[in-house]
Amino acid sequence: MLDKYGIAKRIAKEIKDGYYVNLGIGIPTLVANYIPEHINVVLQSENGLLGMGPFPFEGEEDADYINAGKQTITTLPGSAFFDSAMSFGMIRSRKVDLTILGAMEVSENGDIANWKIPGKMVKGMGGAMDLVASAENIIVAMQHVNKAGESKLLSSCTLPLTGVKCVKKVVTELGVFEIMETGGFKVLELHDGVSLDMVKQSTAGKLYY
Amino acid sequence: MIDKTVLNAQEAIEDIQDGMTISLGGFGLCGIPENLISALLEKGIKGLTCISNNAGVDDFGLGLLLQKKQVKKMIASYVGENAEFERQMLSGELEVELIPQGTLATRLMAGGYGMPVIYTPAGVGTEVAVGKEVRRFTFHGVEKEYLMEHAFEPDFAFVKAWKGDRAGNLVYRGTAQNFNHAVAMCGKITIAEVEELVEPGELDPNFIHTPGIFIHKIFQGEKYEKRIEQRTVRNKDDNE
């Protein structure tokens, strides 16, 4: 079984040389720490930066340099700033190769819900709806079950949707799952110490193995 | 050169009335028009519809106007950092329209580009699509559905830039550019506040982000707090 750092580390393996990658808030942000040094990858932050660097050293934080999670960041040689409209132009015109984001629920046909719990939590969709509607390759990083112990891999989402039929792969603490064209979660990998029974118990949607 | 300079934020907002629509630049607290927000707060203008990616935090940015109940309706994409906002929204005191961030940016842009509508795939099949015209287009070799979204035409637009000249030409710094350029372009009246107001000729025409034609009034902000929302750092001895 993996912790959130392990999930991030596993997802980093999906990133290939030459990719432009957009990382969402939460576990996806951690993925940046595990990108292999021998490959060239550019991180896109939808608030207007290509080539996001690491956090600044203490005392060097700059209020004008932040990422989409509003964290202080730095630039790298080759970085570029741009405006928000252009940023989503890059996303819609599929210049961004890979999008990694968190979710509250994913369904077996690739629907995703991650922006609202009616009557309880309304943070807004931010850029997630634009990203999932346009990206070719979307990987979801999340826990397999919610805090109440209920599966987050469902036959259909119960929460308001962020996008339909868009998720390609889900990485949880238990394993790696592909969304099949015909519907269903296909088990690609089980993490160390995880049995198929554990996955079956925690997955409400159709499971193929 | 047409001089767009006004003395201060108070003079810049003198024509704004209760019930108007204002779009504002900024992402979180980064690149927000701090001085113009303070002037609205001070003058007590009410019933505003604000178009802005975020709604500030409880005690800064647009959050200040929310606390004083000066905002009637908020159009935004992400409002997660503001407890008072969430309270007003869930209790029904505040009208809220949440829209995808790219849709927001592009609707602002469309206003400035003189195009009444855009079509975007963002929100297809979700509650964002309810009541909207859906059309199928083949684009990038794939046929799929797109939503028709209208351009924004706010009465006023507030932007914040790093430097500006008296002609209204603007240069932003870092990710403080964010929504400011698109917001500047779509206002019927656009007011720019800058950290440094310079004489015409001092900014290199090759490196202007927003040309002065979009700006109606410009002034140098009295002071800037430039608050950081999430201060994240690494240790000096960290090797990445």
mmCIF file of N, CA and C in Angstrom, chain A residues 25 37 46-49 54-74 81-86 88 92-94 115-116 119-127 129-130 133-134 160-164, chain B residues 27-28 30 54 77-81 86 89-90 98-103 105-106 109 120-128 140 142 144 160 173-179 181-182 195 226-236 238 240:
data_model
loop_
_atom_site.group_PDB
_atom_site.id
_atom_site.type_symbol
_atom_site.label_atom_id
_atom_site.label_comp_id
_atom_site.label_asym_id
_atom_site.label_seq_id
_atom_site.Cartn_x
_atom_site.Cartn_y
_atom_site.Cartn_z
ATOM 1 N N ILE A 25 -3.859 20.581 -7.781
ATOM 2 C CA ILE A 25 -3.567 20.828 -6.373
ATOM 3 C C ILE A 25 -3.640 19.509 -5.593
ATOM 4 N N GLU A 37 15.585 13.020 -13.360
ATOM 5 C CA GLU A 37 16.436 14.134 -13.781
ATOM 6 C C GLU A 37 16.886 14.040 -15.227
ATOM 7 N N GLU A 46 -1.578 26.984 -14.765
ATOM 8 C CA GLU A 46 -2.590 27.661 -15.581
ATOM 9 C C GLU A 46 -2.797 29.137 -15.240
ATOM 10 N N ASN A 47 -2.219 29.593 -14.125
ATOM 11 C CA ASN A 47 -2.309 31.025 -13.841
ATOM 12 C C ASN A 47 -1.300 31.840 -14.648
ATOM 13 N N GLY A 48 -0.533 31.159 -15.526
ATOM 14 C CA GLY A 48 0.280 31.919 -16.466
ATOM 15 C C GLY A 48 1.778 31.710 -16.432
ATOM 16 N N LEU A 49 2.200 30.444 -16.249
ATOM 17 C CA LEU A 49 3.636 30.161 -16.241
ATOM 18 C C LEU A 49 3.940 28.820 -16.886
ATOM 19 N N PRO A 54 11.253 25.091 -8.507
ATOM 20 C CA PRO A 54 10.957 24.704 -7.119
ATOM 21 C C PRO A 54 10.542 25.898 -6.261
ATOM 22 N N PHE A 55 10.133 25.612 -5.018
ATOM 23 C CA PHE A 55 9.815 26.688 -4.076
ATOM 24 C C PHE A 55 11.059 27.566 -3.903
ATOM 25 N N PRO A 56 10.874 28.849 -3.591
ATOM 26 C CA PRO A 56 12.036 29.725 -3.372
ATOM 27 C C PRO A 56 12.721 29.407 -2.038
ATOM 28 N N PHE A 57 13.974 29.840 -1.909
ATOM 29 C CA PHE A 57 14.648 29.739 -0.619
ATOM 30 C C PHE A 57 13.999 30.746 0.327
ATOM 31 N N GLU A 58 14.055 30.450 1.606
ATOM 32 C CA GLU A 58 13.463 31.332 2.605
ATOM 33 C C GLU A 58 14.017 32.753 2.432
ATOM 34 N N GLY A 59 13.130 33.720 2.464
ATOM 35 C CA GLY A 59 13.546 35.118 2.292
ATOM 36 C C GLY A 59 13.520 35.567 0.849
ATOM 37 N N GLU A 60 13.363 34.629 -0.079
ATOM 38 C CA GLU A 60 13.338 34.989 -1.496
ATOM 39 C C GLU A 60 11.937 34.837 -2.106
ATOM 40 N N GLU A 61 10.908 34.663 -1.269
ATOM 41 C CA GLU A 61 9.539 34.554 -1.774
ATOM 42 C C GLU A 61 9.144 35.874 -2.430
ATOM 43 N N ASP A 62 8.403 35.760 -3.517
ATOM 44 C CA ASP A 62 7.979 36.937 -4.272
ATOM 45 C C ASP A 62 6.474 36.803 -4.531
ATOM 46 N N ALA A 63 5.708 37.775 -4.055
ATOM 47 C CA ALA A 63 4.234 37.720 -4.178
ATOM 48 C C ALA A 63 3.774 37.648 -5.632
ATOM 49 N N ASP A 64 4.610 38.075 -6.573
ATOM 50 C CA ASP A 64 4.237 38.060 -7.994
ATOM 51 C C ASP A 64 4.556 36.722 -8.670
ATOM 52 N N TYR A 65 5.168 35.802 -7.942
ATOM 53 C CA TYR A 65 5.555 34.511 -8.522
ATOM 54 C C TYR A 65 4.859 33.389 -7.754
ATOM 55 N N ILE A 66 3.690 32.979 -8.259
ATOM 56 C CA ILE A 66 2.959 31.904 -7.580
ATOM 57 C C ILE A 66 2.478 30.871 -8.607
ATOM 58 N N ASN A 67 2.091 29.692 -8.097
ATOM 59 C CA ASN A 67 1.509 28.673 -8.977
ATOM 60 C C ASN A 67 -0.015 28.687 -8.812
ATOM 61 N N ALA A 68 -0.687 27.758 -9.485
ATOM 62 C CA ALA A 68 -2.151 27.762 -9.467
ATOM 63 C C ALA A 68 -2.708 27.397 -8.091
ATOM 64 N N GLY A 69 -1.861 26.837 -7.213
ATOM 65 C CA GLY A 69 -2.270 26.570 -5.839
ATOM 66 C C GLY A 69 -1.957 27.744 -4.921
ATOM 67 N N LYS A 70 -1.563 28.876 -5.534
ATOM 68 C CA LYS A 70 -1.218 30.119 -4.831
ATOM 69 C C LYS A 70 0.019 29.980 -3.960
ATOM 70 N N GLN A 71 0.837 28.958 -4.223
ATOM 71 C CA GLN A 71 2.094 28.779 -3.492
ATOM 72 C C GLN A 71 3.188 29.603 -4.163
ATOM 73 N N THR A 72 4.104 30.127 -3.359
ATOM 74 C CA THR A 72 5.238 30.859 -3.938
ATOM 75 C C THR A 72 6.147 29.857 -4.655
ATOM 76 N N ILE A 73 6.579 30.223 -5.849
ATOM 77 C CA ILE A 73 7.432 29.346 -6.656
ATOM 78 C C ILE A 73 8.545 30.176 -7.314
ATOM 79 N N THR A 74 9.382 29.503 -8.091
ATOM 80 C CA THR A 74 10.430 30.201 -8.829
ATOM 81 C C THR A 74 10.314 29.833 -10.309
ATOM 82 N N PHE A 81 6.121 33.690 -18.924
ATOM 83 C CA PHE A 81 4.858 34.129 -18.328
ATOM 84 C C PHE A 81 3.891 34.525 -19.437
ATOM 85 N N PHE A 82 2.608 34.397 -19.168
ATOM 86 C CA PHE A 82 1.592 34.783 -20.168
ATOM 87 C C PHE A 82 0.279 35.018 -19.445
ATOM 88 N N ASP A 83 -0.724 35.484 -20.197
ATOM 89 C CA ASP A 83 -1.990 35.821 -19.554
ATOM 90 C C ASP A 83 -2.917 34.605 -19.512
ATOM 91 N N SER A 84 -3.963 34.704 -18.690
ATOM 92 C CA SER A 84 -4.846 33.567 -18.430
ATOM 93 C C SER A 84 -5.557 33.069 -19.688
ATOM 94 N N ALA A 85 -5.957 33.982 -20.570
ATOM 95 C CA ALA A 85 -6.669 33.555 -21.780
ATOM 96 C C ALA A 85 -5.746 32.710 -22.655
ATOM 97 N N MET A 86 -4.497 33.135 -22.785
ATOM 98 C CA MET A 86 -3.527 32.363 -23.572
ATOM 99 C C MET A 86 -3.248 31.005 -22.908
ATOM 100 N N PHE A 88 -5.237 29.109 -21.215
ATOM 101 C CA PHE A 88 -6.270 28.121 -21.527
ATOM 102 C C PHE A 88 -6.328 27.827 -23.019
ATOM 103 N N ARG A 92 -6.685 24.112 -24.316
ATOM 104 C CA ARG A 92 -7.717 23.677 -25.256
ATOM 105 C C ARG A 92 -7.139 23.191 -26.582
ATOM 106 N N SER A 93 -6.023 23.812 -27.008
ATOM 107 C CA SER A 93 -5.450 23.407 -28.295
ATOM 108 C C SER A 93 -4.473 22.241 -28.132
ATOM 109 N N ARG A 94 -4.504 21.622 -26.979
ATOM 110 C CA ARG A 94 -3.792 20.368 -26.718
ATOM 111 C C ARG A 94 -2.279 20.459 -26.850
ATOM 112 N N TRP A 115 -15.472 19.129 -7.703
ATOM 113 C CA TRP A 115 -15.534 20.574 -7.426
ATOM 114 C C TRP A 115 -16.637 21.002 -6.474
ATOM 115 N N LYS A 116 -17.514 20.098 -6.083
ATOM 116 C CA LYS A 116 -18.670 20.552 -5.318
ATOM 117 C C LYS A 116 -19.332 19.391 -4.578
ATOM 118 N N GLY A 119 -24.654 21.687 -0.936
ATOM 119 C CA GLY A 119 -25.064 22.045 0.426
ATOM 120 C C GLY A 119 -23.955 22.008 1.457
ATOM 121 N N LYS A 120 -22.776 21.542 1.073
ATOM 122 C CA LYS A 120 -21.693 21.346 2.040
ATOM 123 C C LYS A 120 -20.435 22.105 1.676
ATOM 124 N N MET A 121 -19.894 21.763 0.536
ATOM 125 C CA MET A 121 -18.604 22.313 0.147
ATOM 126 C C MET A 121 -18.697 22.800 -1.294
ATOM 127 N N VAL A 122 -18.430 24.066 -1.471
ATOM 128 C CA VAL A 122 -18.437 24.617 -2.824
ATOM 129 C C VAL A 122 -17.200 25.475 -3.005
ATOM 130 N N LYS A 123 -16.176 24.885 -3.544
ATOM 131 C CA LYS A 123 -14.955 25.650 -3.750
ATOM 132 C C LYS A 123 -14.886 26.205 -5.172
ATOM 133 N N GLY A 124 -15.587 25.545 -6.066
ATOM 134 C CA GLY A 124 -15.513 25.963 -7.465
ATOM 135 C C GLY A 124 -14.636 25.031 -8.264
ATOM 136 N N MET A 125 -14.796 25.094 -9.579
ATOM 137 C CA MET A 125 -14.079 24.164 -10.447
ATOM 138 C C MET A 125 -12.705 24.670 -10.852
ATOM 139 N N GLY A 126 -12.435 25.957 -10.635
ATOM 140 C CA GLY A 126 -11.158 26.495 -11.094
ATOM 141 C C GLY A 126 -10.935 26.132 -12.552
ATOM 142 N N GLY A 127 -9.735 25.641 -12.860
ATOM 143 C CA GLY A 127 -9.425 25.285 -14.247
ATOM 144 C C GLY A 127 -9.711 23.831 -14.586
ATOM 145 N N MET A 129 -12.424 22.000 -15.109
ATOM 146 C CA MET A 129 -13.382 21.671 -16.183
ATOM 147 C C MET A 129 -12.779 21.900 -17.560
ATOM 148 N N ASP A 130 -11.983 22.960 -17.688
ATOM 149 C CA ASP A 130 -11.321 23.242 -18.965
ATOM 150 C C ASP A 130 -10.294 22.152 -19.266
ATOM 151 N N ALA A 133 -11.926 18.758 -20.170
ATOM 152 C CA ALA A 133 -12.683 18.793 -21.423
ATOM 153 C C ALA A 133 -11.769 18.748 -22.643
ATOM 154 N N SER A 134 -10.516 19.129 -22.468
ATOM 155 C CA SER A 134 -9.633 19.258 -23.626
ATOM 156 C C SER A 134 -8.426 18.334 -23.626
ATOM 157 N N PRO A 160 -21.848 16.321 -8.393
ATOM 158 C CA PRO A 160 -21.880 17.077 -9.663
ATOM 159 C C PRO A 160 -20.581 16.859 -10.458
ATOM 160 N N LEU A 161 -20.737 16.600 -11.744
ATOM 161 C CA LEU A 161 -19.589 16.247 -12.587
ATOM 162 C C LEU A 161 -18.704 17.443 -12.914
ATOM 163 N N THR A 162 -17.435 17.129 -13.115
ATOM 164 C CA THR A 162 -16.472 18.109 -13.627
ATOM 165 C C THR A 162 -16.300 17.890 -15.133
ATOM 166 N N GLY A 163 -16.345 16.629 -15.535
ATOM 167 C CA GLY A 163 -16.222 16.303 -16.954
ATOM 168 C C GLY A 163 -16.701 14.885 -17.201
ATOM 169 N N VAL A 164 -17.037 14.591 -18.462
ATOM 170 C CA VAL A 164 -17.537 13.255 -18.802
ATOM 171 C C VAL A 164 -16.551 12.503 -19.694
ATOM 172 N N PHE B 27 -5.254 36.727 -9.504
ATOM 173 C CA PHE B 27 -5.404 35.283 -9.299
ATOM 174 C C PHE B 27 -5.102 35.054 -7.829
ATOM 175 N N GLY B 28 -6.108 34.658 -7.062
ATOM 176 C CA GLY B 28 -5.932 34.663 -5.615
ATOM 177 C C GLY B 28 -5.712 36.105 -5.205
ATOM 178 N N CYS B 30 -2.808 37.571 -5.956
ATOM 179 C CA CYS B 30 -1.678 37.972 -6.808
ATOM 180 C C CYS B 30 -2.171 38.868 -7.947
ATOM 181 N N ASN B 54 -11.249 34.807 -8.392
ATOM 182 C CA ASN B 54 -11.421 34.424 -6.990
ATOM 183 C C ASN B 54 -12.124 35.556 -6.237
ATOM 184 N N SER B 77 -14.405 31.511 -10.584
ATOM 185 C CA SER B 77 -14.167 30.087 -10.867
ATOM 186 C C SER B 77 -13.777 29.300 -9.624
ATOM 187 N N TYR B 78 -13.161 29.979 -8.646
ATOM 188 C CA TYR B 78 -12.702 29.260 -7.461
ATOM 189 C C TYR B 78 -12.771 30.182 -6.248
ATOM 190 N N VAL B 79 -13.486 29.732 -5.209
ATOM 191 C CA VAL B 79 -13.733 30.607 -4.067
ATOM 192 C C VAL B 79 -13.348 29.920 -2.756
ATOM 193 N N GLY B 80 -12.434 28.969 -2.856
ATOM 194 C CA GLY B 80 -12.128 28.082 -1.733
ATOM 195 C C GLY B 80 -11.496 28.707 -0.502
ATOM 196 N N GLU B 81 -10.902 29.874 -0.625
ATOM 197 C CA GLU B 81 -10.137 30.409 0.522
ATOM 198 C C GLU B 81 -10.906 31.431 1.341
ATOM 199 N N GLU B 86 -18.282 31.625 1.521
ATOM 200 C CA GLU B 86 -18.985 30.343 1.541
ATOM 201 C C GLU B 86 -20.256 30.442 2.389
ATOM 202 N N MET B 89 -22.868 32.455 0.477
ATOM 203 C CA MET B 89 -23.362 31.700 -0.679
ATOM 204 C C MET B 89 -24.338 30.618 -0.232
ATOM 205 N N LEU B 90 -23.952 29.846 0.797
ATOM 206 C CA LEU B 90 -24.802 28.751 1.253
ATOM 207 C C LEU B 90 -26.092 29.263 1.897
ATOM 208 N N LEU B 98 -20.622 30.148 -10.563
ATOM 209 C CA LEU B 98 -19.284 29.570 -10.702
ATOM 210 C C LEU B 98 -19.112 29.077 -12.125
ATOM 211 N N ILE B 99 -18.035 29.492 -12.763
ATOM 212 C CA ILE B 99 -17.796 29.106 -14.156
ATOM 213 C C ILE B 99 -16.358 28.622 -14.313
ATOM 214 N N PRO B 100 -16.093 27.769 -15.296
ATOM 215 C CA PRO B 100 -14.727 27.271 -15.467
ATOM 216 C C PRO B 100 -13.745 28.420 -15.721
ATOM 217 N N GLN B 101 -12.546 28.247 -15.201
ATOM 218 C CA GLN B 101 -11.546 29.316 -15.262
ATOM 219 C C GLN B 101 -11.190 29.733 -16.699
ATOM 220 N N GLY B 102 -11.073 28.749 -17.577
ATOM 221 C CA GLY B 102 -10.754 29.063 -18.967
ATOM 222 C C GLY B 102 -11.914 29.759 -19.665
ATOM 223 N N THR B 103 -13.135 29.368 -19.288
ATOM 224 C CA THR B 103 -14.326 30.025 -19.830
ATOM 225 C C THR B 103 -14.345 31.484 -19.380
ATOM 226 N N ALA B 105 -11.745 33.380 -18.481
ATOM 227 C CA ALA B 105 -10.681 34.129 -19.170
ATOM 228 C C ALA B 105 -11.069 34.421 -20.618
ATOM 229 N N THR B 106 -11.670 33.433 -21.266
ATOM 230 C CA THR B 106 -11.962 33.577 -22.694
ATOM 231 C C THR B 106 -13.188 34.452 -22.930
ATOM 232 N N MET B 109 -11.759 37.827 -22.676
ATOM 233 C CA MET B 109 -10.988 38.071 -23.891
ATOM 234 C C MET B 109 -11.911 38.400 -25.069
ATOM 235 N N THR B 120 -16.862 26.594 -26.244
ATOM 236 C CA THR B 120 -15.828 25.877 -25.497
ATOM 237 C C THR B 120 -16.333 24.497 -25.070
ATOM 238 N N PRO B 121 -15.450 23.520 -25.005
ATOM 239 C CA PRO B 121 -15.879 22.196 -24.537
ATOM 240 C C PRO B 121 -15.991 22.129 -23.005
ATOM 241 N N ALA B 122 -15.444 23.145 -22.299
ATOM 242 C CA ALA B 122 -15.438 23.092 -20.829
ATOM 243 C C ALA B 122 -16.857 23.121 -20.287
ATOM 244 N N GLY B 123 -17.202 22.122 -19.482
ATOM 245 C CA GLY B 123 -18.504 22.095 -18.824
ATOM 246 C C GLY B 123 -19.565 21.282 -19.543
ATOM 247 N N VAL B 124 -19.243 20.762 -20.730
ATOM 248 C CA VAL B 124 -20.213 19.914 -21.450
ATOM 249 C C VAL B 124 -20.561 18.703 -20.562
ATOM 250 N N GLY B 125 -21.849 18.413 -20.447
ATOM 251 C CA GLY B 125 -22.287 17.257 -19.654
ATOM 252 C C GLY B 125 -22.326 17.520 -18.152
ATOM 253 N N THR B 126 -22.074 18.776 -17.730
ATOM 254 C CA THR B 126 -22.107 19.115 -16.306
ATOM 255 C C THR B 126 -23.200 20.154 -16.060
ATOM 256 N N GLU B 127 -23.383 20.559 -14.805
ATOM 257 C CA GLU B 127 -24.432 21.549 -14.519
ATOM 258 C C GLU B 127 -24.115 22.924 -15.092
ATOM 259 N N VAL B 128 -22.866 23.147 -15.487
ATOM 260 C CA VAL B 128 -22.487 24.401 -16.147
ATOM 261 C C VAL B 128 -23.201 24.539 -17.497
ATOM 262 N N HIS B 140 -9.635 19.765 -34.426
ATOM 263 C CA HIS B 140 -8.509 18.897 -34.070
ATOM 264 C C HIS B 140 -8.819 17.452 -34.475
ATOM 265 N N VAL B 142 -11.522 15.784 -34.247
ATOM 266 C CA VAL B 142 -12.477 15.058 -33.405
ATOM 267 C C VAL B 142 -13.807 15.813 -33.382
ATOM 268 N N LYS B 144 -16.991 16.769 -31.400
ATOM 269 C CA LYS B 144 -17.549 16.742 -30.044
ATOM 270 C C LYS B 144 -18.413 17.960 -29.783
ATOM 271 N N LYS B 160 -4.443 45.731 -12.333
ATOM 272 C CA LYS B 160 -3.240 46.161 -11.636
ATOM 273 C C LYS B 160 -2.034 45.716 -12.459
ATOM 274 N N ARG B 173 4.137 41.905 -14.177
ATOM 275 C CA ARG B 173 5.332 41.216 -13.682
ATOM 276 C C ARG B 173 4.946 39.818 -13.201
ATOM 277 N N GLY B 174 5.681 38.818 -13.701
ATOM 278 C CA GLY B 174 5.492 37.436 -13.250
ATOM 279 C C GLY B 174 4.069 36.952 -13.473
ATOM 280 N N THR B 175 3.590 36.128 -12.541
ATOM 281 C CA THR B 175 2.236 35.595 -12.669
ATOM 282 C C THR B 175 1.180 36.603 -12.193
ATOM 283 N N ALA B 176 1.604 37.839 -11.861
ATOM 284 C CA ALA B 176 0.633 38.884 -11.538
ATOM 285 C C ALA B 176 -0.058 39.380 -12.809
ATOM 286 N N GLN B 177 0.402 38.926 -13.956
ATOM 287 C CA GLN B 177 -0.280 39.245 -15.214
ATOM 288 C C GLN B 177 -1.666 38.597 -15.209
ATOM 289 N N ASN B 178 -1.704 37.316 -15.001
ATOM 290 C CA ASN B 178 -2.914 36.464 -14.970
ATOM 291 C C ASN B 178 -4.112 37.033 -15.750
ATOM 292 N N PHE B 179 -5.190 37.373 -15.047
ATOM 293 C CA PHE B 179 -6.406 37.825 -15.741
ATOM 294 C C PHE B 179 -6.361 39.305 -16.147
ATOM 295 N N HIS B 181 -4.742 41.225 -18.212
ATOM 296 C CA HIS B 181 -4.752 41.641 -19.617
ATOM 297 C C HIS B 181 -6.151 41.478 -20.231
ATOM 298 N N ALA B 182 -6.765 40.326 -20.032
ATOM 299 C CA ALA B 182 -8.100 40.087 -20.597
ATOM 300 C C ALA B 182 -9.133 41.023 -19.963
ATOM 301 N N GLU B 195 2.187 49.984 -9.939
ATOM 302 C CA GLU B 195 3.145 50.202 -8.860
ATOM 303 C C GLU B 195 4.044 51.380 -9.186
ATOM 304 N N LYS B 226 0.578 43.518 -1.310
ATOM 305 C CA LYS B 226 0.997 42.324 -2.061
ATOM 306 C C LYS B 226 1.122 41.108 -1.148
ATOM 307 N N ARG B 227 0.009 40.766 -0.537
ATOM 308 C CA ARG B 227 0.019 39.675 0.434
ATOM 309 C C ARG B 227 0.210 38.311 -0.248
ATOM 310 N N ILE B 228 0.958 37.438 0.412
ATOM 311 C CA ILE B 228 1.191 36.084 -0.101
ATOM 312 C C ILE B 228 0.205 35.130 0.578
ATOM 313 N N GLU B 229 -0.500 34.327 -0.234
ATOM 314 C CA GLU B 229 -1.511 33.429 0.321
ATOM 315 C C GLU B 229 -0.893 32.161 0.904
ATOM 316 N N GLN B 230 -0.025 31.520 0.131
ATOM 317 C CA GLN B 230 0.616 30.267 0.562
ATOM 318 C C GLN B 230 2.133 30.446 0.474
ATOM 319 N N ARG B 231 2.747 30.746 1.612
ATOM 320 C CA ARG B 231 4.196 30.960 1.603
ATOM 321 C C ARG B 231 4.885 29.588 1.649
ATOM 322 N N THR B 232 5.434 29.161 0.539
ATOM 323 C CA THR B 232 6.120 27.872 0.486
ATOM 324 C C THR B 232 7.583 28.119 0.156
ATOM 325 N N VAL B 233 8.478 27.497 0.915
ATOM 326 C CA VAL B 233 9.912 27.690 0.717
ATOM 327 C C VAL B 233 10.643 26.351 0.799
ATOM 328 N N ARG B 234 11.894 26.351 0.342
ATOM 329 C CA ARG B 234 12.747 25.163 0.561
ATOM 330 C C ARG B 234 13.952 25.623 1.373
ATOM 331 N N ASN B 235 14.595 24.673 2.048
ATOM 332 C CA ASN B 235 15.746 24.994 2.879
ATOM 333 C C ASN B 235 16.976 25.231 2.033
ATOM 334 N N LYS B 236 17.855 26.099 2.531
ATOM 335 C CA LYS B 236 19.104 26.424 1.828
ATOM 336 C C LYS B 236 19.918 25.170 1.542
ATOM 337 N N ASP B 238 18.748 22.183 1.031
ATOM 338 C CA ASP B 238 18.074 21.212 0.142
ATOM 339 C C ASP B 238 18.736 21.223 -1.230
ATOM 340 N N GLU B 240 17.338 20.545 -4.182
ATOM 341 C CA GLU B 240 16.046 20.359 -4.856
ATOM 342 C C GLU B 240 15.087 19.639 -3.931
#
